Short mmCIF file of N, CA and C and ligand atoms in Angstrom, two decimals:
data_model
loop_
_atom_site.label_atom_id
_atom_site.label_comp_id
_atom_site.label_asym_id
_atom_site.label_seq_id
_atom_site.Cartn_x
_atom_site.Cartn_y
_atom_site.Cartn_z
N MET A 1 17.04 -5.81 -10.42
CA MET A 1 16.20 -5.12 -9.49
C MET A 1 15.56 -4.13 -10.20
N ALA A 2 14.27 -3.70 -10.10
CA ALA A 2 13.70 -2.36 -10.72
C ALA A 2 12.87 -1.56 -9.76
N ARG A 3 12.97 -0.28 -9.94
CA ARG A 3 11.99 0.50 -9.14
C ARG A 3 10.80 0.68 -9.85
N LEU A 4 9.58 0.51 -9.32
CA LEU A 4 8.28 0.66 -9.95
C LEU A 4 7.60 1.98 -9.60
N ALA A 5 6.79 2.48 -10.57
CA ALA A 5 6.16 3.52 -10.28
C ALA A 5 4.89 3.29 -9.54
N ILE A 6 4.59 4.19 -8.61
CA ILE A 6 3.55 4.19 -7.58
C ILE A 6 2.19 4.92 -8.08
N LEU A 7 1.29 4.36 -8.12
CA LEU A 7 -0.05 5.03 -8.54
C LEU A 7 -0.53 5.89 -7.47
N GLU A 8 -1.01 7.10 -7.84
CA GLU A 8 -1.57 8.01 -6.88
C GLU A 8 -2.97 8.27 -6.87
N TYR A 9 -3.47 8.63 -5.59
CA TYR A 9 -5.03 8.98 -5.65
C TYR A 9 -5.08 10.04 -6.36
N PRO A 10 -6.31 10.21 -7.12
CA PRO A 10 -7.32 9.22 -7.22
C PRO A 10 -7.45 8.52 -8.32
N ASP A 11 -6.23 7.90 -8.90
CA ASP A 11 -6.03 6.78 -9.78
C ASP A 11 -7.05 5.60 -9.76
N PRO A 12 -7.88 5.53 -10.67
CA PRO A 12 -8.98 4.42 -10.63
C PRO A 12 -8.39 3.11 -10.32
N ARG A 13 -7.25 2.83 -10.84
CA ARG A 13 -6.54 1.49 -10.93
C ARG A 13 -6.19 1.08 -9.19
N LEU A 14 -6.35 2.10 -8.49
CA LEU A 14 -6.08 1.85 -7.09
C LEU A 14 -7.35 0.99 -6.49
N ARG A 15 -8.38 1.15 -7.12
CA ARG A 15 -9.58 0.50 -6.84
C ARG A 15 -9.88 -0.82 -7.13
N THR A 16 -8.87 -1.47 -8.03
CA THR A 16 -8.97 -2.72 -8.43
C THR A 16 -8.82 -3.75 -7.15
N ARG A 17 -9.79 -4.81 -7.16
CA ARG A 17 -9.48 -5.84 -6.08
C ARG A 17 -8.50 -6.94 -6.69
N ALA A 18 -7.57 -6.95 -5.94
CA ALA A 18 -6.26 -7.91 -6.27
C ALA A 18 -6.78 -9.58 -6.08
N VAL A 19 -6.27 -10.16 -7.15
CA VAL A 19 -6.48 -11.57 -6.95
C VAL A 19 -5.59 -12.48 -6.29
N PRO A 20 -5.85 -13.63 -5.79
CA PRO A 20 -4.88 -14.47 -5.08
C PRO A 20 -3.68 -14.98 -6.00
N VAL A 21 -2.32 -14.94 -5.38
CA VAL A 21 -1.30 -15.57 -6.06
C VAL A 21 -1.73 -17.04 -6.10
N THR A 22 -1.39 -17.62 -7.34
CA THR A 22 -1.62 -19.09 -7.44
C THR A 22 -0.20 -19.84 -7.44
N THR A 23 0.82 -19.13 -8.23
CA THR A 23 1.95 -19.76 -8.77
C THR A 23 3.25 -19.12 -7.98
N PHE A 24 3.95 -19.88 -7.14
CA PHE A 24 5.09 -19.40 -6.32
C PHE A 24 6.40 -19.87 -7.04
N ASP A 25 6.84 -18.94 -7.79
CA ASP A 25 7.89 -19.21 -8.82
C ASP A 25 8.88 -18.04 -8.78
N ALA A 26 9.97 -18.09 -9.58
CA ALA A 26 11.06 -17.18 -9.66
C ALA A 26 10.49 -15.80 -10.16
N ALA A 27 9.51 -15.64 -10.84
CA ALA A 27 8.85 -14.24 -11.27
C ALA A 27 8.41 -13.68 -10.19
N LEU A 28 7.56 -14.45 -9.25
CA LEU A 28 7.10 -13.84 -8.14
C LEU A 28 8.06 -13.25 -7.24
N LYS A 29 9.07 -14.07 -6.95
CA LYS A 29 10.37 -13.53 -6.13
C LYS A 29 10.87 -12.24 -6.74
N GLN A 30 10.98 -12.19 -8.22
CA GLN A 30 11.51 -10.69 -8.81
C GLN A 30 10.59 -9.82 -8.46
N ARG A 31 9.16 -10.02 -8.48
CA ARG A 31 8.31 -9.11 -8.28
C ARG A 31 8.39 -8.43 -6.88
N VAL A 32 8.57 -9.39 -5.99
CA VAL A 32 8.67 -9.09 -4.53
C VAL A 32 9.90 -8.27 -4.31
N ALA A 33 11.09 -8.61 -5.06
CA ALA A 33 12.26 -7.90 -4.68
C ALA A 33 12.04 -6.34 -5.48
N ASP A 34 11.27 -6.41 -6.48
CA ASP A 34 11.27 -4.93 -7.06
C ASP A 34 10.31 -4.09 -5.92
N MET A 35 9.30 -4.86 -5.42
CA MET A 35 8.55 -4.16 -4.55
C MET A 35 9.15 -3.41 -3.25
N PHE A 36 10.20 -4.47 -2.80
CA PHE A 36 10.97 -3.98 -1.65
C PHE A 36 11.86 -2.76 -2.04
N GLU A 37 12.54 -3.02 -3.32
CA GLU A 37 13.34 -1.66 -3.78
C GLU A 37 12.52 -0.56 -3.89
N THR A 38 11.25 -0.73 -4.47
CA THR A 38 10.34 0.41 -4.66
C THR A 38 9.98 1.23 -3.14
N MET A 39 9.75 0.41 -2.26
CA MET A 39 9.19 0.58 -0.92
C MET A 39 10.57 1.38 -0.15
N TYR A 40 11.63 0.71 -0.37
CA TYR A 40 12.84 1.32 0.32
C TYR A 40 13.30 2.59 -0.16
N GLU A 41 13.04 2.76 -1.55
CA GLU A 41 13.40 4.07 -1.94
C GLU A 41 12.61 5.16 -1.78
N ALA A 42 11.32 4.81 -1.67
CA ALA A 42 10.10 5.98 -1.58
C ALA A 42 10.26 6.87 -0.69
N PRO A 43 10.76 6.81 0.88
CA PRO A 43 10.79 5.52 1.40
C PRO A 43 9.42 5.23 2.12
N GLY A 44 8.86 4.04 2.56
CA GLY A 44 7.80 3.79 3.06
C GLY A 44 8.04 2.27 3.82
N ILE A 45 7.03 2.13 4.78
CA ILE A 45 7.29 0.92 5.68
C ILE A 45 6.43 -0.19 5.15
N GLY A 46 5.76 0.10 4.06
CA GLY A 46 4.77 -1.01 3.47
C GLY A 46 4.64 -0.58 2.03
N LEU A 47 4.15 -1.89 1.16
CA LEU A 47 3.60 -1.57 -0.17
C LEU A 47 3.00 -2.70 -0.47
N ALA A 48 1.74 -2.48 -0.93
CA ALA A 48 0.74 -3.52 -1.58
C ALA A 48 1.07 -3.38 -3.20
N ALA A 49 0.92 -4.61 -3.70
CA ALA A 49 1.26 -4.92 -5.24
C ALA A 49 0.33 -4.01 -5.84
N SER A 50 -0.92 -3.64 -5.46
CA SER A 50 -1.93 -2.64 -6.16
C SER A 50 -1.40 -1.45 -6.31
N GLN A 51 -0.37 -1.12 -5.37
CA GLN A 51 0.16 0.38 -5.65
C GLN A 51 1.20 0.44 -6.91
N VAL A 52 1.60 -0.60 -7.21
CA VAL A 52 2.62 -0.60 -8.54
C VAL A 52 1.64 -1.17 -9.76
N ASP A 53 0.37 -1.09 -9.66
CA ASP A 53 -0.48 -1.58 -10.72
C ASP A 53 -0.29 -3.20 -10.97
N TRP A 54 -0.21 -3.79 -9.79
CA TRP A 54 0.04 -5.20 -10.00
C TRP A 54 -1.10 -5.71 -9.15
N HIS A 55 -2.08 -6.47 -9.87
CA HIS A 55 -3.32 -6.69 -8.82
C HIS A 55 -3.40 -8.17 -8.38
N GLU A 56 -2.31 -8.59 -7.83
CA GLU A 56 -2.11 -9.70 -7.13
C GLU A 56 -2.05 -9.47 -5.64
N ARG A 57 -2.47 -10.58 -4.74
CA ARG A 57 -2.44 -10.20 -3.28
C ARG A 57 -1.15 -10.47 -2.74
N VAL A 58 -0.25 -9.48 -2.76
CA VAL A 58 1.28 -9.34 -2.51
C VAL A 58 1.62 -8.13 -1.64
N ILE A 59 1.99 -8.37 -0.34
CA ILE A 59 2.35 -7.31 0.38
C ILE A 59 3.79 -7.35 0.90
N VAL A 60 4.59 -6.38 0.84
CA VAL A 60 5.92 -6.39 1.49
C VAL A 60 5.87 -5.18 2.71
N ILE A 61 6.44 -5.45 3.85
CA ILE A 61 6.52 -4.46 4.89
C ILE A 61 8.03 -4.76 5.47
N ASP A 62 8.32 -3.47 6.01
CA ASP A 62 9.49 -3.42 6.86
C ASP A 62 9.47 -2.17 7.66
N ILE A 63 9.10 -2.51 8.98
CA ILE A 63 8.79 -1.35 9.97
C ILE A 63 10.21 -0.98 10.70
N SER A 64 11.34 -1.72 10.46
CA SER A 64 12.48 -1.27 11.21
C SER A 64 13.12 -0.08 10.95
N ASP A 65 14.07 0.52 11.39
CA ASP A 65 14.60 1.82 11.19
C ASP A 65 15.68 1.37 10.18
N ASP A 66 16.32 0.34 10.21
CA ASP A 66 17.63 -0.09 9.43
C ASP A 66 17.32 -1.07 8.19
N ARG A 67 16.04 -1.29 7.91
CA ARG A 67 15.66 -2.22 6.85
C ARG A 67 16.16 -3.48 6.99
N SER A 68 16.03 -3.87 8.13
CA SER A 68 16.64 -5.32 8.72
C SER A 68 15.49 -6.30 9.02
N GLN A 69 14.24 -5.94 8.82
CA GLN A 69 13.08 -6.90 8.85
C GLN A 69 12.10 -6.96 7.87
N PRO A 70 12.54 -7.42 6.53
CA PRO A 70 11.49 -7.48 5.42
C PRO A 70 10.62 -8.55 5.87
N GLU A 71 9.36 -8.26 5.51
CA GLU A 71 8.31 -9.24 5.68
C GLU A 71 7.49 -9.26 4.52
N VAL A 72 7.28 -10.50 4.08
CA VAL A 72 6.24 -10.73 2.76
C VAL A 72 5.10 -11.35 3.28
N PHE A 73 3.80 -10.83 2.88
CA PHE A 73 2.56 -11.50 3.21
C PHE A 73 1.75 -11.79 1.77
N ILE A 74 1.77 -13.04 1.52
CA ILE A 74 1.02 -13.42 0.16
C ILE A 74 -0.34 -13.99 0.47
N ASN A 75 -1.47 -13.55 -0.24
CA ASN A 75 -2.82 -14.04 0.05
C ASN A 75 -3.32 -13.90 1.72
N PRO A 76 -2.89 -12.78 2.19
CA PRO A 76 -3.14 -12.65 3.77
C PRO A 76 -4.69 -12.82 4.03
N GLU A 77 -4.95 -13.41 5.05
CA GLU A 77 -6.53 -13.47 5.63
C GLU A 77 -6.49 -13.04 7.06
N LEU A 78 -7.13 -12.20 7.45
CA LEU A 78 -7.18 -11.75 8.89
C LEU A 78 -8.25 -12.84 9.66
N LEU A 79 -7.57 -13.57 10.58
CA LEU A 79 -8.48 -14.75 11.24
C LEU A 79 -9.17 -14.08 12.41
N LYS A 80 -8.61 -13.01 13.01
CA LYS A 80 -8.94 -12.42 14.36
C LYS A 80 -8.57 -11.00 14.33
N LEU A 81 -9.43 -10.22 14.85
CA LEU A 81 -9.08 -8.83 15.03
C LEU A 81 -9.45 -8.52 16.36
N GLU A 82 -8.47 -7.78 17.05
CA GLU A 82 -9.03 -7.25 18.54
C GLU A 82 -8.54 -6.04 18.79
N GLY A 83 -9.43 -5.51 19.78
CA GLY A 83 -8.94 -4.05 20.30
C GLY A 83 -9.21 -2.85 19.08
N ARG A 84 -8.95 -1.85 19.82
CA ARG A 84 -9.08 -0.55 18.71
C ARG A 84 -8.02 0.40 19.13
N ALA A 85 -7.24 0.81 18.22
CA ALA A 85 -6.34 2.01 18.34
C ALA A 85 -6.27 2.89 17.26
N THR A 86 -6.15 4.12 17.69
CA THR A 86 -6.14 5.23 16.73
C THR A 86 -4.80 5.67 16.37
N GLY A 87 -4.41 5.77 15.08
CA GLY A 87 -2.91 6.21 14.74
C GLY A 87 -2.90 7.01 13.69
N GLU A 88 -2.05 8.08 13.51
CA GLU A 88 -1.64 8.70 12.33
C GLU A 88 -1.19 7.77 11.10
N GLU A 89 -2.01 8.17 9.97
CA GLU A 89 -1.54 7.13 8.83
C GLU A 89 -1.06 8.10 7.81
N GLY A 90 -0.01 7.54 6.81
CA GLY A 90 0.06 8.11 5.33
C GLY A 90 0.05 7.07 4.55
N CYS A 91 0.37 7.56 3.21
CA CYS A 91 0.24 6.51 2.22
C CYS A 91 1.10 6.95 1.07
N LEU A 92 1.86 6.16 0.48
CA LEU A 92 2.62 6.50 -0.63
C LEU A 92 1.81 6.79 -1.91
N SER A 93 0.87 6.22 -1.77
CA SER A 93 -0.44 6.64 -2.99
C SER A 93 -1.14 8.02 -2.72
N VAL A 94 -0.78 8.44 -1.55
CA VAL A 94 -1.66 9.75 -1.08
C VAL A 94 -0.59 10.60 -0.66
N PRO A 95 0.49 11.12 -1.34
CA PRO A 95 1.72 11.58 -0.82
C PRO A 95 1.42 13.11 0.00
N GLY A 96 2.07 13.18 1.13
CA GLY A 96 2.06 14.35 1.89
C GLY A 96 0.77 14.49 2.67
N ILE A 97 -0.01 13.53 2.72
CA ILE A 97 -1.27 13.73 3.57
C ILE A 97 -1.19 12.48 4.92
N PHE A 98 -1.66 13.03 5.97
CA PHE A 98 -1.49 12.31 7.14
C PHE A 98 -2.72 12.64 7.99
N ASP A 99 -3.36 11.50 8.51
CA ASP A 99 -4.65 11.66 9.25
C ASP A 99 -4.75 10.41 10.08
N ASP A 100 -5.65 10.64 11.34
CA ASP A 100 -6.05 9.56 12.08
C ASP A 100 -6.98 8.39 11.44
N VAL A 101 -6.62 7.12 11.80
CA VAL A 101 -7.56 6.24 11.30
C VAL A 101 -7.66 5.22 12.65
N VAL A 102 -8.76 4.64 12.81
CA VAL A 102 -9.09 3.57 13.78
C VAL A 102 -8.86 2.31 13.07
N ARG A 103 -8.06 1.38 13.95
CA ARG A 103 -7.81 0.15 13.25
C ARG A 103 -8.08 -0.83 14.54
N ALA A 104 -7.87 -2.15 14.23
CA ALA A 104 -7.77 -3.36 15.15
C ALA A 104 -6.30 -3.03 15.82
N GLU A 105 -6.26 -3.37 17.02
CA GLU A 105 -5.16 -3.26 17.83
C GLU A 105 -4.11 -4.44 17.43
N ARG A 106 -4.75 -5.70 17.65
CA ARG A 106 -3.96 -6.91 17.16
C ARG A 106 -4.78 -7.63 16.31
N VAL A 107 -3.88 -8.38 15.37
CA VAL A 107 -4.58 -9.24 14.29
C VAL A 107 -3.83 -10.54 14.27
N GLN A 108 -4.72 -11.43 13.88
CA GLN A 108 -4.08 -12.86 13.73
C GLN A 108 -4.07 -13.04 12.09
N VAL A 109 -3.15 -13.35 11.56
CA VAL A 109 -3.11 -13.36 10.14
C VAL A 109 -2.61 -14.83 9.59
N ARG A 110 -3.20 -15.40 8.56
CA ARG A 110 -2.72 -16.43 8.01
C ARG A 110 -2.38 -16.04 6.30
N TYR A 111 -1.18 -16.46 6.00
CA TYR A 111 -0.61 -16.04 4.61
C TYR A 111 0.30 -17.16 4.13
N HIS A 112 0.60 -16.77 2.91
CA HIS A 112 1.65 -17.65 2.51
C HIS A 112 3.04 -16.96 2.37
N ASP A 113 4.03 -17.55 2.77
CA ASP A 113 5.43 -16.82 2.36
C ASP A 113 5.62 -17.00 1.06
N VAL A 114 7.13 -16.40 0.46
CA VAL A 114 7.23 -16.36 -0.87
C VAL A 114 7.50 -17.67 -1.47
N GLU A 115 7.84 -18.64 -0.58
CA GLU A 115 7.81 -20.09 -1.09
C GLU A 115 6.61 -20.78 -1.42
N GLY A 116 5.61 -20.09 -0.87
CA GLY A 116 4.32 -20.79 -0.88
C GLY A 116 3.78 -21.61 0.36
N LYS A 117 4.58 -21.56 1.59
CA LYS A 117 4.27 -22.12 2.70
C LYS A 117 3.26 -21.48 3.45
N VAL A 118 2.38 -21.98 3.95
CA VAL A 118 1.34 -21.26 4.78
C VAL A 118 1.80 -20.95 6.20
N ARG A 119 1.59 -19.71 6.56
CA ARG A 119 1.96 -19.32 7.92
C ARG A 119 0.82 -18.67 8.67
N GLU A 120 1.04 -18.63 10.00
CA GLU A 120 0.25 -17.72 10.85
C GLU A 120 0.87 -17.17 11.79
N ARG A 121 0.37 -15.82 11.94
CA ARG A 121 1.21 -15.01 13.14
C ARG A 121 0.10 -14.05 13.71
N ASP A 122 0.47 -13.67 15.07
CA ASP A 122 -0.12 -12.85 15.95
C ASP A 122 0.71 -11.62 15.67
N LEU A 123 0.02 -10.39 15.43
CA LEU A 123 0.76 -9.18 15.34
C LEU A 123 0.02 -8.04 15.94
N ASP A 124 0.92 -7.09 16.44
CA ASP A 124 0.42 -5.91 17.23
C ASP A 124 1.26 -4.66 16.73
N GLY A 125 0.97 -3.53 17.34
CA GLY A 125 1.69 -2.31 17.22
C GLY A 125 1.63 -1.97 15.47
N MET A 126 2.88 -1.32 15.21
CA MET A 126 2.81 -0.58 13.74
C MET A 126 2.73 -1.68 12.72
N LEU A 127 3.11 -3.05 13.11
CA LEU A 127 3.03 -4.13 12.17
C LEU A 127 1.72 -4.49 11.94
N ALA A 128 0.79 -4.38 12.79
CA ALA A 128 -0.57 -4.80 12.70
C ALA A 128 -1.24 -3.78 11.90
N VAL A 129 -1.06 -2.40 12.40
CA VAL A 129 -1.59 -1.36 11.65
C VAL A 129 -1.30 -1.32 10.05
N CYS A 130 0.09 -1.49 9.82
CA CYS A 130 0.66 -1.55 8.39
C CYS A 130 -0.02 -2.69 7.71
N LEU A 131 0.03 -3.82 8.14
CA LEU A 131 -0.74 -4.99 7.55
C LEU A 131 -2.21 -4.75 7.13
N GLN A 132 -3.04 -4.06 8.03
CA GLN A 132 -4.31 -3.92 7.71
C GLN A 132 -4.40 -2.81 6.73
N HIS A 133 -3.50 -1.81 6.69
CA HIS A 133 -3.42 -0.69 5.62
C HIS A 133 -3.22 -1.36 4.36
N GLU A 134 -2.33 -2.16 4.36
CA GLU A 134 -2.00 -2.85 3.09
C GLU A 134 -2.92 -3.75 2.50
N ILE A 135 -3.71 -4.57 3.48
CA ILE A 135 -4.81 -5.59 2.96
C ILE A 135 -5.98 -4.62 2.36
N ASP A 136 -6.07 -3.37 2.95
CA ASP A 136 -7.15 -2.57 2.23
C ASP A 136 -6.83 -2.26 0.86
N HIS A 137 -5.47 -1.98 0.65
CA HIS A 137 -5.02 -1.67 -0.72
C HIS A 137 -5.36 -2.85 -1.76
N LEU A 138 -5.00 -4.25 -1.15
CA LEU A 138 -5.64 -5.17 -2.16
C LEU A 138 -6.87 -5.28 -2.30
N ASP A 139 -7.89 -4.70 -1.52
CA ASP A 139 -9.28 -4.78 -1.75
C ASP A 139 -9.65 -3.30 -2.37
N GLY A 140 -8.87 -2.60 -2.71
CA GLY A 140 -9.27 -1.24 -3.58
C GLY A 140 -9.48 -0.27 -2.51
N LYS A 141 -9.13 -0.22 -1.25
CA LYS A 141 -9.46 0.71 -0.53
C LYS A 141 -8.22 1.58 0.17
N LEU A 142 -8.33 2.82 0.34
CA LEU A 142 -7.31 3.71 0.82
C LEU A 142 -7.71 4.23 2.14
N PHE A 143 -6.76 4.76 2.84
CA PHE A 143 -6.84 5.16 4.23
C PHE A 143 -7.82 6.43 4.19
N VAL A 144 -8.05 7.29 3.16
CA VAL A 144 -8.72 8.37 2.93
C VAL A 144 -10.06 7.94 2.71
N ASP A 145 -10.53 6.76 2.52
CA ASP A 145 -11.94 6.21 2.62
C ASP A 145 -12.47 6.35 4.20
N TYR A 146 -11.53 6.45 4.98
CA TYR A 146 -12.07 6.42 6.41
C TYR A 146 -12.24 7.92 6.95
N LEU A 147 -11.90 8.91 6.15
CA LEU A 147 -12.05 10.20 6.31
C LEU A 147 -13.54 10.80 5.89
N SER A 148 -13.77 11.87 5.99
CA SER A 148 -14.95 12.50 5.79
C SER A 148 -15.00 12.94 4.40
N GLU A 149 -16.07 12.91 3.57
CA GLU A 149 -16.18 13.35 2.13
C GLU A 149 -15.46 14.67 1.92
N LEU A 150 -15.69 15.53 2.89
CA LEU A 150 -15.19 16.86 2.72
C LEU A 150 -13.65 16.86 2.66
N LYS A 151 -13.07 16.11 3.55
CA LYS A 151 -11.67 15.96 3.86
C LYS A 151 -11.04 15.38 2.46
N ARG A 152 -11.85 14.17 1.93
CA ARG A 152 -11.19 13.52 0.90
C ARG A 152 -11.33 14.42 -0.51
N GLN A 153 -12.33 15.28 -0.44
CA GLN A 153 -12.40 16.31 -1.67
C GLN A 153 -11.16 17.29 -1.70
N ARG A 154 -10.87 17.64 -0.28
CA ARG A 154 -9.76 18.64 -0.11
C ARG A 154 -8.50 18.04 -0.66
N ILE A 155 -8.30 16.68 -0.11
CA ILE A 155 -7.10 15.97 -0.34
C ILE A 155 -6.97 15.91 -1.90
N ARG A 156 -8.05 15.54 -2.61
CA ARG A 156 -8.00 15.27 -4.07
C ARG A 156 -7.62 16.50 -4.74
N LYS A 157 -8.17 17.73 -4.33
CA LYS A 157 -7.78 19.06 -4.90
C LYS A 157 -6.22 19.30 -4.79
N LYS A 158 -5.78 19.19 -3.58
CA LYS A 158 -4.50 19.39 -3.10
C LYS A 158 -3.46 18.60 -4.02
N LEU A 159 -3.79 17.30 -4.23
CA LEU A 159 -2.87 16.32 -5.02
C LEU A 159 -3.03 16.77 -6.34
N GLU A 160 -4.00 17.18 -6.91
CA GLU A 160 -4.29 17.48 -8.27
C GLU A 160 -3.41 18.72 -8.56
N LYS A 161 -3.64 19.60 -7.66
CA LYS A 161 -2.71 20.98 -7.70
C LYS A 161 -1.48 20.78 -7.86
N GLY A 162 -1.02 20.06 -6.81
CA GLY A 162 0.40 19.78 -6.71
C GLY A 162 1.14 19.09 -8.03
N ARG A 163 0.22 18.22 -8.69
CA ARG A 163 0.70 17.47 -9.81
C ARG A 163 0.81 18.46 -10.83
N ARG A 164 -0.19 19.40 -10.97
CA ARG A 164 -0.37 20.35 -12.00
C ARG A 164 1.00 21.17 -12.06
N GLU A 165 1.18 21.67 -10.72
CA GLU A 165 2.33 22.65 -10.58
C GLU A 165 3.83 21.86 -10.89
N ARG A 166 3.97 20.80 -10.39
CA ARG A 166 5.05 20.01 -10.60
C ARG A 166 5.30 19.78 -12.26
N GLY A 167 4.08 19.43 -12.70
CA GLY A 167 3.98 18.96 -14.20
C GLY A 167 4.51 20.41 -15.19
N ALA A 168 3.79 21.38 -14.57
CA ALA A 168 4.19 22.77 -15.26
C ALA A 168 5.65 23.12 -15.39
N SER A 169 6.10 22.91 -14.21
CA SER A 169 7.67 23.27 -14.05
C SER A 169 8.44 22.26 -14.63
N ALA A 170 8.33 20.88 -14.55
CA ALA A 170 9.14 19.90 -15.26
C ALA A 170 9.01 19.81 -16.60
N ALA A 171 7.94 20.18 -17.43
CA ALA A 171 7.91 20.19 -18.96
C ALA A 171 7.16 21.26 -19.27
N PRO A 172 7.59 22.61 -19.40
CA PRO A 172 6.99 23.69 -19.88
C PRO A 172 6.61 23.60 -21.26
N ALA A 173 7.40 23.06 -22.03
CA ALA A 173 7.09 22.96 -23.56
C ALA A 173 6.02 22.31 -23.95
N ARG A 174 5.63 21.35 -23.00
CA ARG A 174 4.63 20.10 -23.25
C ARG A 174 3.35 20.90 -23.64
N ALA A 175 3.06 21.88 -22.69
CA ALA A 175 1.53 22.31 -22.87
C ALA A 175 1.32 23.05 -24.11
N SER A 176 2.39 23.58 -24.88
CA SER A 176 2.30 24.09 -25.93
C SER A 176 2.72 23.60 -27.15
N ALA A 177 3.09 22.16 -27.11
CA ALA A 177 3.49 21.51 -28.25
C ALA A 177 2.34 21.16 -29.12
N PRO A 178 2.52 21.01 -30.36
CA PRO A 178 1.42 20.67 -31.19
C PRO A 178 0.71 19.40 -30.96
N ARG A 179 -0.60 19.52 -31.05
CA ARG A 179 -1.39 18.30 -31.06
C ARG A 179 -1.52 17.58 -32.20
N LEU A 180 -0.91 16.36 -32.31
CA LEU A 180 -0.95 15.63 -33.71
C LEU A 180 -2.13 14.68 -33.76
O1 GNR B 1 5.11 4.49 4.64
C1 GNR B 1 3.93 3.94 5.22
N1 GNR B 1 3.57 4.51 6.48
C2 GNR B 1 2.59 4.22 7.09
C3 GNR B 1 2.21 5.08 8.21
C4 GNR B 1 1.23 4.74 9.12
C5 GNR B 1 0.33 3.73 8.75
C6 GNR B 1 0.34 3.13 7.56
C7 GNR B 1 1.49 3.42 6.61
S1 GNR B 1 1.78 2.42 5.24
C8 GNR B 1 2.66 3.64 4.29
C9 GNR B 1 3.33 3.03 2.91
C10 GNR B 1 2.10 2.71 2.25
O2 GNR B 1 1.29 3.56 1.54
N2 GNR B 1 1.58 1.49 2.13
O3 GNR B 1 0.58 1.08 1.46
NI1 NI B 2 -0.70 2.88 1.30
#
């Protein structure tokens, strides 16, 4: 297993539209295992392949407190969306930022499991919210896209400032190293 690097906003690679998985093989299972490890380590309750710079339609989710309910959704399609619910969201690709997003309350989803078998489920609550958040990632969309331009600009500045400061303290020699 391997922990993968998570892309952060405003990395343009997060805007890539992921393509469907066509081959259900051992390599796919390995990628899914790596995604779970990355998600649990982060820690987060969901992860889309797009966030680890892999642009295929693969999502892992575990909303349980004890990591006991791993769920994999491959090539997910929302067949039905019902109701509206507002909830506070966060994203591993937008660290430290939380804001309200309106989503469907219940969804019906068709997807492939990791063996390639087609499944259909009705979901609600946190699982429905998380699945919609992850499908957005596969379409190159982030939860901050639902916020105002002003908020998004503030978020971008805050993340860039944070990265600059962390970068400066982690590797002070780098800024003055000779440019070759
Ligand atoms: O860990 C996560 N928590 C979360 C909380 C509310 C709504 C969505 C999420 S998903 C997020 C992990 C993540 O960024 N997945 O893409
Ligand atoms: Ni996210």
